Coordinates of C-alpha atoms and ligand atoms in Angstrom, one line a residue:
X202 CA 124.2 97.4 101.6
X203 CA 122.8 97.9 105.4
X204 CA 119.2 97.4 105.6
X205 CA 117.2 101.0 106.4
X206 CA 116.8 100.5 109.9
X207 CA 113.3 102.5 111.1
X208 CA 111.7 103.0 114.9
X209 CA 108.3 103.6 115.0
X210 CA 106.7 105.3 118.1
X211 CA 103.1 104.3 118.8
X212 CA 101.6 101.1 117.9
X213 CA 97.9 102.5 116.8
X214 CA 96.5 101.9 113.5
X215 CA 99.0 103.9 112.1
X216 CA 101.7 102.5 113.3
X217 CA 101.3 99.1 113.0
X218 CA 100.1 99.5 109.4
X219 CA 103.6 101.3 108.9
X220 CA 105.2 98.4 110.6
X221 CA 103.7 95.9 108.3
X222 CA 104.1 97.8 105.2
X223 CA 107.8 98.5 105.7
X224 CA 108.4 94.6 106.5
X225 CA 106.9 94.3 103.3
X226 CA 109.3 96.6 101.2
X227 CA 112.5 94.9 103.3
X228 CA 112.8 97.5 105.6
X229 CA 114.0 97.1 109.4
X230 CA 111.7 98.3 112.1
X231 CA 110.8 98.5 116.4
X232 CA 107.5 99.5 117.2
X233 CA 107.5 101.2 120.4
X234 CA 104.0 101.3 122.3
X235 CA 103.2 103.0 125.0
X236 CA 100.7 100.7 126.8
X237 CA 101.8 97.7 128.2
X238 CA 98.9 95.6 127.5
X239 CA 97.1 96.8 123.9
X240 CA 93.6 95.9 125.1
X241 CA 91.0 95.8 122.2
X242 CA 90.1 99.7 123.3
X243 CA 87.6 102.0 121.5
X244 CA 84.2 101.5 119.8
X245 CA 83.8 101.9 116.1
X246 CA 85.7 103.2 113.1
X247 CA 85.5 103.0 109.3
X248 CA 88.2 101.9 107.0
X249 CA 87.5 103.5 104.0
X250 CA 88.0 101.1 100.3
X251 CA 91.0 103.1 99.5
X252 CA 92.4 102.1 103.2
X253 CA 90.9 98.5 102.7
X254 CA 92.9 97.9 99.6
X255 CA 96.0 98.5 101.6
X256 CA 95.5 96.0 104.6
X257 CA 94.1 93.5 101.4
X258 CA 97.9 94.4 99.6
X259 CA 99.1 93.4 102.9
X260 CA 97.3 90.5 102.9
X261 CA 94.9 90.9 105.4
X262 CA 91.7 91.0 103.6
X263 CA 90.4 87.1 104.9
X264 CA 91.1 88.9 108.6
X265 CA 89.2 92.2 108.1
X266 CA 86.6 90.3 106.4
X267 CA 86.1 87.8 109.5
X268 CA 86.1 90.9 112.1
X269 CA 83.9 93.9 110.6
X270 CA 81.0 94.3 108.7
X271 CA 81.3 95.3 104.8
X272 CA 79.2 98.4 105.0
X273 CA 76.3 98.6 101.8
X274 CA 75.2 101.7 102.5
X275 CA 75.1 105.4 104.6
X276 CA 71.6 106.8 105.1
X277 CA 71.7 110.5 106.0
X278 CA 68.4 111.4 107.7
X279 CA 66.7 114.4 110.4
X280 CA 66.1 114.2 113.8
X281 CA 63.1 112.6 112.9
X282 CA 64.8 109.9 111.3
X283 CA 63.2 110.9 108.1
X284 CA 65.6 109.8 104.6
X285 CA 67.6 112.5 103.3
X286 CA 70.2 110.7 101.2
X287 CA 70.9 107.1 100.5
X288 CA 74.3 106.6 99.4
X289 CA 75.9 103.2 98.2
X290 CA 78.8 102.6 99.8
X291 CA 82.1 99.8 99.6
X292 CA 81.7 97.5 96.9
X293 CA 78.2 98.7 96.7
X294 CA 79.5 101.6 95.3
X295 CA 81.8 100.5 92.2
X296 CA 84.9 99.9 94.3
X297 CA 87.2 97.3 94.3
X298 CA 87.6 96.6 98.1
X299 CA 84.8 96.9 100.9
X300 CA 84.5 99.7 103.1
X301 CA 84.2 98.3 106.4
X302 CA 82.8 99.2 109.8
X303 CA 84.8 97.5 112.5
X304 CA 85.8 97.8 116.2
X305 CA 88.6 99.6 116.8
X306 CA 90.6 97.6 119.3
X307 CA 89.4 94.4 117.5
X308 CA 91.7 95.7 113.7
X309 CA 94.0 96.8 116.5
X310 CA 94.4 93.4 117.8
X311 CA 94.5 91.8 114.5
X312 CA 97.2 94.3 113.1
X313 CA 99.0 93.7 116.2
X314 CA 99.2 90.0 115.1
X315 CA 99.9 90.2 112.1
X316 CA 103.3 92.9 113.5
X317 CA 104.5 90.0 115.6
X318 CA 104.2 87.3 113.5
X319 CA 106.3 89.0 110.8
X320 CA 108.7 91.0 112.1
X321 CA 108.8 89.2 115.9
X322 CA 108.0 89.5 119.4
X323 CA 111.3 91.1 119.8
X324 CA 110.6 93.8 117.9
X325 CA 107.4 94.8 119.1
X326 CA 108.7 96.4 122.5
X327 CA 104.9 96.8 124.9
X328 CA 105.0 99.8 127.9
X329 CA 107.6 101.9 126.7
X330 CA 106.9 105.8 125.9
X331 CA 108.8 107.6 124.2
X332 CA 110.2 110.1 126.3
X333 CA 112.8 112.4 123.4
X334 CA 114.4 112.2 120.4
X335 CA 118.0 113.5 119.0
X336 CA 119.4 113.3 115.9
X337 CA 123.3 112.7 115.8
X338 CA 125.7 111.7 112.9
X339 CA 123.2 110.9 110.4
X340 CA 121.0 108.8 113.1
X341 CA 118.1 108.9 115.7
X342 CA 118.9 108.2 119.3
X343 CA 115.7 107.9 120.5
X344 CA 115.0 107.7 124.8
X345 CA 111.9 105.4 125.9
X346 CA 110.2 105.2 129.7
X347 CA 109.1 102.6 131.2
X348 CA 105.8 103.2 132.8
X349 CA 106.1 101.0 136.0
X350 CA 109.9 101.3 136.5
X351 CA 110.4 105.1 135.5
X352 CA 113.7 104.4 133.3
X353 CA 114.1 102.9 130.0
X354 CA 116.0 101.9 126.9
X355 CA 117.5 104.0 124.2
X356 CA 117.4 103.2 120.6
X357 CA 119.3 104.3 117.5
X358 CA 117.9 103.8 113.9
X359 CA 118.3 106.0 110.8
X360 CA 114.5 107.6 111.0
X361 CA 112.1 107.7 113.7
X362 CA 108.6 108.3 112.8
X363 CA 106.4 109.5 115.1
X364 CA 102.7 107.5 115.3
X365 CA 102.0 108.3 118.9
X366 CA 98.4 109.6 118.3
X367 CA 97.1 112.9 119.1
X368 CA 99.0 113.8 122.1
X369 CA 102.1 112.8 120.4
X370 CA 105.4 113.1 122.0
X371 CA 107.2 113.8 118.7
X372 CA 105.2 116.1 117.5
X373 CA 105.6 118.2 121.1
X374 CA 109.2 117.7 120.8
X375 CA 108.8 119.8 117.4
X376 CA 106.6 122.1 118.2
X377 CA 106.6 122.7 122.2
X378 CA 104.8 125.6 122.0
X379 CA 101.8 124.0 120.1
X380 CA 99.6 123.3 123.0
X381 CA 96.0 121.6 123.8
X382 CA 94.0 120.6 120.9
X383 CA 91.4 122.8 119.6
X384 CA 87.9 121.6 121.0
X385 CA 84.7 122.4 118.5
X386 CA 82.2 122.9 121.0
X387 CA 80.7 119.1 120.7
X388 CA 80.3 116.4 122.8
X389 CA 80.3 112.9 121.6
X390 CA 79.0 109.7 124.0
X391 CA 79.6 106.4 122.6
X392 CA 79.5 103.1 123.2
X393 CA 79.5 99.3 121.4
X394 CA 76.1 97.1 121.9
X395 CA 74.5 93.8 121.2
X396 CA 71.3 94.4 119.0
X397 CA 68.8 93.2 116.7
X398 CA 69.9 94.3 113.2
X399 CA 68.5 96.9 111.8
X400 CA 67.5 98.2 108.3
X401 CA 69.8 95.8 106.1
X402 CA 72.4 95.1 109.0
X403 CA 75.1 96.5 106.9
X404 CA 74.3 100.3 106.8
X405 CA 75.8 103.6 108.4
X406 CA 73.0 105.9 109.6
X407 CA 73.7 109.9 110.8
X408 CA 70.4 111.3 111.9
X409 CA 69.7 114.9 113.0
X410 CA 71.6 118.3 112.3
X411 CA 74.8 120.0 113.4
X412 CA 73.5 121.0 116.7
X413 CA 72.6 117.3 118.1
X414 CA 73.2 113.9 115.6
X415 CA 73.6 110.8 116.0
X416 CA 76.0 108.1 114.1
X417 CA 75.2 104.6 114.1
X418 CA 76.5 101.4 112.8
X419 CA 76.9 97.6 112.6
X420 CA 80.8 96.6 113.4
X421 CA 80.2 93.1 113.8
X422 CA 78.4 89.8 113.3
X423 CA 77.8 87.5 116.5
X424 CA 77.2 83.7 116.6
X425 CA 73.7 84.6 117.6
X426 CA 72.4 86.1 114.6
X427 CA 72.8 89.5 116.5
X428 CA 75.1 92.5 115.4
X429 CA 77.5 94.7 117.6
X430 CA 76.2 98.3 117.4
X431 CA 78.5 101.0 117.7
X432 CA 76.6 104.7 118.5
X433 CA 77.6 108.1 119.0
X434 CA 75.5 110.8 120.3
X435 CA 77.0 114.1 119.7
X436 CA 75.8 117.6 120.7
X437 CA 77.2 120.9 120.8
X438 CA 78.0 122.4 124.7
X439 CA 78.6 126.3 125.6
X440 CA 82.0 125.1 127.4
X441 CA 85.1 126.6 126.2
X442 CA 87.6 124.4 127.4
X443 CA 87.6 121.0 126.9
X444 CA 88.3 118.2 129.5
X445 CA 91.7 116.3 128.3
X446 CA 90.5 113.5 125.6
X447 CA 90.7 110.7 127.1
X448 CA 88.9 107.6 125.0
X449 CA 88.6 105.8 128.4
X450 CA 86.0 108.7 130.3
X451 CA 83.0 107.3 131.1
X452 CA 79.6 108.5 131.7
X453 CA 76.0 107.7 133.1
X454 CA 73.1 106.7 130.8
X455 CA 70.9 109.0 132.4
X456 CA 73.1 112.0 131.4
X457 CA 72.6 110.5 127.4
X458 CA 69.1 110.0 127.8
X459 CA 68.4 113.4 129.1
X460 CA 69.0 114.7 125.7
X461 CA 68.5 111.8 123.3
X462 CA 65.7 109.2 125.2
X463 CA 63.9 111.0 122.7
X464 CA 65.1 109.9 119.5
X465 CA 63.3 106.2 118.8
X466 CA 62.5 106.1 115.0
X467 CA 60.6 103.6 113.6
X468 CA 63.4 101.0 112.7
X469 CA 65.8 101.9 115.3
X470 CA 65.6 102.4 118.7
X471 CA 68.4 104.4 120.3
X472 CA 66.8 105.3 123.8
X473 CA 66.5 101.5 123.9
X474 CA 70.8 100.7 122.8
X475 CA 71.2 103.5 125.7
X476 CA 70.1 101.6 128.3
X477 CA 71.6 98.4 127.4
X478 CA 74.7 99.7 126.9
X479 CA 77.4 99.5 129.9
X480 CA 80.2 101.4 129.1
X481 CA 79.2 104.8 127.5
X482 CA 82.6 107.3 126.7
X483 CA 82.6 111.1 126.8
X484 CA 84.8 112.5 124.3
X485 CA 85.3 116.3 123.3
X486 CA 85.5 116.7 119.5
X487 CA 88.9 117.8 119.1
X488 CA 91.3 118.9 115.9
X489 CA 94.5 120.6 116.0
X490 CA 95.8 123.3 113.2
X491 CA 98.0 121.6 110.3
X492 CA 101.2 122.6 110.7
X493 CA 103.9 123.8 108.2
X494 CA 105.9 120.6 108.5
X495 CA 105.9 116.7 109.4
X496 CA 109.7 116.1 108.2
X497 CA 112.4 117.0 110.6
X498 CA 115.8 115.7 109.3
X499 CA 115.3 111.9 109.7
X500 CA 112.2 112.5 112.3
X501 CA 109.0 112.3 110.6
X502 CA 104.8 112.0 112.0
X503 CA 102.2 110.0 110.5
X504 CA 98.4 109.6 111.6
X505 CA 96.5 111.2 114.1
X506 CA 100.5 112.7 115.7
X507 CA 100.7 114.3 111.8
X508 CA 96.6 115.1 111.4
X509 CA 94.5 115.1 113.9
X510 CA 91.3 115.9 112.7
X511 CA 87.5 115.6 113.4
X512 CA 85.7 112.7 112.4
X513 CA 83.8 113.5 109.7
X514 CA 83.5 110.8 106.7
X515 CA 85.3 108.3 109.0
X516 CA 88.4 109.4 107.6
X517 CA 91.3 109.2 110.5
X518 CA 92.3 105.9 110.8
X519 CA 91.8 105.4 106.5
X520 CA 94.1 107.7 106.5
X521 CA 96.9 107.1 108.6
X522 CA 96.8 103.6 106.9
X523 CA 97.4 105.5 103.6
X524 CA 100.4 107.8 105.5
X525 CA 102.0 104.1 106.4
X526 CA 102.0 103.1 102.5
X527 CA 102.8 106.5 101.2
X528 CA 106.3 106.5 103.4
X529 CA 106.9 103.3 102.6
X530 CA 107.1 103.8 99.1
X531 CA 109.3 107.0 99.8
X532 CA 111.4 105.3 101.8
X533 CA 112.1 102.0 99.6
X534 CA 112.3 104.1 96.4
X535 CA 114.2 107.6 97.5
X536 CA 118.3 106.4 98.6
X537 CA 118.5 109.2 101.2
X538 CA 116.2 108.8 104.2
X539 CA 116.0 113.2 104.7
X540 CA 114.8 113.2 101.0
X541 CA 112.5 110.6 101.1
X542 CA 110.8 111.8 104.6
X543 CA 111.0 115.1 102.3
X544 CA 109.0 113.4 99.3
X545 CA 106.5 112.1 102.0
X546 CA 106.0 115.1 103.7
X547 CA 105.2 116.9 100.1
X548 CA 102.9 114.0 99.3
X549 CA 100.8 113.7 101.9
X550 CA 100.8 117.2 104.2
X551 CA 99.1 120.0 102.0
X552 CA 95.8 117.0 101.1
X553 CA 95.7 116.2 104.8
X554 CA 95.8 119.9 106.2
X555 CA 93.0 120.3 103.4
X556 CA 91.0 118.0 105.0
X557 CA 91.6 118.9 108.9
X558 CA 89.9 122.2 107.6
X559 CA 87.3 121.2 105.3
X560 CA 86.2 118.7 108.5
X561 CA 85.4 122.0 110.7
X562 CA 82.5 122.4 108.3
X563 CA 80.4 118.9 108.1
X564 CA 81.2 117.7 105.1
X565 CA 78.3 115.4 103.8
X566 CA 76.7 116.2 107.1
X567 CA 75.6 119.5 105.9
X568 CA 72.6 118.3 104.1
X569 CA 71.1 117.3 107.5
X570 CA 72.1 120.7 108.6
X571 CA 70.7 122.0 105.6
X572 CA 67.2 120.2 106.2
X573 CA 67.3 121.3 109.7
X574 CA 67.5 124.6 108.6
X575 CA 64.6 124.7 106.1
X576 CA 62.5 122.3 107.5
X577 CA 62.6 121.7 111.1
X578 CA 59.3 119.9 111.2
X579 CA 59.8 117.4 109.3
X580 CA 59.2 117.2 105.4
X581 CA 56.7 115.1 103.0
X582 CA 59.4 114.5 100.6
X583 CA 62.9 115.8 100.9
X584 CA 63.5 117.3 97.4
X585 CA 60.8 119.7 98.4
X586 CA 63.3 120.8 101.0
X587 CA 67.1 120.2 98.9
X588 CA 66.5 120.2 95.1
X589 CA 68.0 116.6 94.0
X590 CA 71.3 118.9 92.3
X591 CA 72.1 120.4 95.3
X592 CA 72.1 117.6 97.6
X593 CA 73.6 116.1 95.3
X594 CA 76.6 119.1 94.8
X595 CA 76.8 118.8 99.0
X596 CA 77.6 115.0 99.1
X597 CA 79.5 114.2 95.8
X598 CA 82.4 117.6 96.4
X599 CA 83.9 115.5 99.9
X600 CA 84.5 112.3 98.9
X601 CA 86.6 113.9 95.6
X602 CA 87.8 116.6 97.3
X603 CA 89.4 113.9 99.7
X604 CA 90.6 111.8 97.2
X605 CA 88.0 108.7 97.7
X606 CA 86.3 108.9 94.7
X607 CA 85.9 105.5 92.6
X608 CA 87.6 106.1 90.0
X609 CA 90.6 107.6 92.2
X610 CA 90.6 104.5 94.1
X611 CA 90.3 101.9 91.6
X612 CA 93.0 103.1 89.5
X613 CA 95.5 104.8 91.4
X614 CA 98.5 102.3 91.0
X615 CA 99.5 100.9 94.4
X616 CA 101.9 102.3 96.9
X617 CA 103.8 99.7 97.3
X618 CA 104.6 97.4 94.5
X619 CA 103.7 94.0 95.2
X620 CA 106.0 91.1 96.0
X621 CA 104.2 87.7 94.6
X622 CA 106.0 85.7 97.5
X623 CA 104.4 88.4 100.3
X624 CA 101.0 86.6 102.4
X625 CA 98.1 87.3 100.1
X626 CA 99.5 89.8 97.9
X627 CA 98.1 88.0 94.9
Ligands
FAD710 C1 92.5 103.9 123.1 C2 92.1 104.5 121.8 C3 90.7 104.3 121.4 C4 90.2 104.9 120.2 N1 88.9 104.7 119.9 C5 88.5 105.2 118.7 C6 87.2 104.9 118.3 O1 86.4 104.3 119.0 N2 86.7 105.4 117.1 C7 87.5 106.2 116.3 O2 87.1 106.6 115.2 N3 88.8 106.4 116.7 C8 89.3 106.0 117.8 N4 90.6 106.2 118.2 C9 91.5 107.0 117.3 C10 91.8 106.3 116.0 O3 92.5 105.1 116.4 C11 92.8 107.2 115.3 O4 92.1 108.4 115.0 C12 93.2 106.7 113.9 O5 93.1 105.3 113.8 C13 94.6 107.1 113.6 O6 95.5 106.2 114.2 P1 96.9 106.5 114.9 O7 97.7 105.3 114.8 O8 97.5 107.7 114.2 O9 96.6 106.9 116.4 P2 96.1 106.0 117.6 O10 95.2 104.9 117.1 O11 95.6 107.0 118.5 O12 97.4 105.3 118.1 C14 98.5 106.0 118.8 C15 99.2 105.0 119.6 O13 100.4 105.6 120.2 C16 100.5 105.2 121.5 N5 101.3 106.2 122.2 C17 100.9 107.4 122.6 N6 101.9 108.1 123.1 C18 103.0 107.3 123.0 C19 104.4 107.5 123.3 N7 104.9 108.6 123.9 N8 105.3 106.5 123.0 C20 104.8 105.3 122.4 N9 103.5 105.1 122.1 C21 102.7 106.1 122.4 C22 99.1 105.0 122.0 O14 99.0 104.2 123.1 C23 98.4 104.4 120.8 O15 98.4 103.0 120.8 C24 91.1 105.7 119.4 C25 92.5 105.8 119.8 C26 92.9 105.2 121.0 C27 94.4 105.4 121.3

């Protein structure tokens, strides 16, 4: 029987995940990415366990560990940098895979590697956007650009799944009438750094409340004995419309400083990261509405194209790795490509809309916001501000409600069943 032949449009997390997952299950398939040269672009993201145990059944769990940092724990604190909540995270936590904190362009890179290794340079086509799509006699002719020329190829396969990101081509070709995506009011500046460690070197710590917060975290280990920092400084702004995301915008330190030089707590020292940073990125916090459909026919979107969403929990790239196995398995097990981008479609759209809307409001977050709220001075101890069962409600209902509960992880069988003769599947 003919091999499924797939073209995948974007070469992101998502995509390459995809890529690599459907190599796995004997599947055919052309990345298409847009840039020409994927430079290691970005500044931190989390891969949560669920996610982690994917890239490990793919066998890159020796890679991931040699590039990020298994994260131990997340401290939630105030603007103060007072402890609100200590959570255990990763393997800290009862999981069976680390969570990990880890540059974005460096997993990138590595995924990328791993793409042309297996399936070949051939296959991996660099600086071609995908311009439009049409579906003819039970296939996808699919039209690419070439950014310095201005023409390109086409390309036929029997699905085309769109992991273009955000500002997805795909997705505008299905819904043209969509439009910009929706900005929350929030500002976020962030930036990568050499430091000094600090705390244990392996936690996550959100400081302050809804209004004005900061994120910060280890994402890797240098030869030094110093860390790479990754922060984000995020406030809300009175503008309506945002400027078009762009994760390359850059801004001044001064312009950070102004509203956060203030915020040095005794075991870290943000005004300080500031100024050594060099490249600091604007970036509006941005979402779009779920939509009623991913599954065209034999066109389908995964990732950020599929579910854009705001970043609380660090969910977007865990989850676009999840999208990649969940087609996969719909694919190798469902005979007709419409019903198995059906089946993924069913599986995976109504928990992801779920979460783009539960992100609009905080998620764990709120017990800073909550804090904030009732104590804006500061507090001697924190349960005299949150009684332990209600901070405890606030931070346990996400992580089920998004399906990354332990339990959920550890048992869930795996997407994709495992080959023994696959690169570190064992
Ligand atoms: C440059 C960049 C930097 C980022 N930095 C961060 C970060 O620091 N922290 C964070 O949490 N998240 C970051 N993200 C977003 C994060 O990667 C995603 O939210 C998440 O990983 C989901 O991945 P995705 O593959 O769906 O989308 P993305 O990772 O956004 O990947 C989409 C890919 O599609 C390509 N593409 C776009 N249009 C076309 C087209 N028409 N044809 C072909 N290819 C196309 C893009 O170049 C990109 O490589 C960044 C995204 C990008 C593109």
């Amino acid at each position: 029987m003919k091999k499924l032949e797939v073209i995948v449009a974007g070469g992101g997390i998502g995509g390459l995940s995809l890529a690599l997952s459907l190599h796995q299950a004997g599947i055919a398939v052309r990345v298409y990415e847009a840039v020409r040269d994927p430079a290691p672009l970005g500044v931190g993201i989390n891969l949560q366990p669920t996610a982690v145990r994917e890239l490990t059944e793919l066998g890159l769990a020796d890679a991931l560990a040699k590039t990020g940092i298994a994260t131990r724990r997340l401290n939630l604190c105030n603007k103060f940098g007072q402890l609100i909540h200590d959570e255990r995270r990763g393997l800290a936590a009862g999981y069976h895979w680390p969570q990990y904190s880890i540059h974005r362009g460096e997993l990138q890179a590595l995924l990328l590697r791993a793409v042309r290794d297996r399936i070949g340079d051939k296959n991996v086509q660099v600086g071609l956007k995908l311009a439009g799509f049409e579906q003819i006699n039970a296939r996808v002719r699919v039209r690419f650009t070439d950014r310095q020329s201005g023409s390109g190829p086409i390309d036929e396969a029997d699905v085309l799944v769109g992991a273009d990101g955000i500002h997805s081509a795909v997705r505008h070709q299905l819904y043209p009438v969509e439009g910009a995506p929706r900005f929350a009011q929030q500002t976020l500046w962030r930036a990568a750094v050499e430091a000094e460690p600090f705390l244990d070197g392996e936690t996550i710590v959100i400081a302050g409340h809804f209004h004005q917060r900061i994120i910060v975290y280890p994402i890797s280990r240098r030869p030094s004995g110093k860390i790479l920092v990754n922060w984000i400084c995020q406030k809300t702004v009175m503008d309506r419309a945002p400027p078009r995301e762009d994760w390359n915008r850059r801004v001044t330190k001064q312009e950070v400083l102004a509203t956060f030089g203030a915020w040095k707590f005794p075991w870290l020292d943000l005004p300080a990261l500031i100024e050594q940073s060099c490249d600091i990125y604007e970036f509006p916090l941005v979402d779009r509405d779920p939509v009623e459909a991913w599954s065209f026919g034999r066109v389908t979107l995964l990732g950020d194209a599929a579910h854009p969403m705001q970043p609380i929990g660090g969910q977007a790239g865990s989850q676009a790795i999840l999208d990649a196995r969940a087609l996969t398995r719909a694919l190798s097990e469902t005979r007709d490509p419409v019903a198995a981008l059906a089946r993924y479609d069913a599986e995976r759209r109504p928990p992801m809309n779920g979460i783009i809307l539960r992100n609009r409001n905080l998620g764990p977050e709120a017990a800073m916001q909550l804090a904030e709220e009732r104590a804006p001075n500061g507090f001697a101890q924190i349960s005299d501000v949150i009684p332990p069962h209600e901070l405890d409600e606030i931070v346990t209902s996400f992580a089920t409600a998004a399906g990354l509960d332990v339990d959920t992880v550890n048992t869930r069988p795996s997407y994709v069943p495992r080959d023994p003769s696959f690169p570190g599947s064992a």
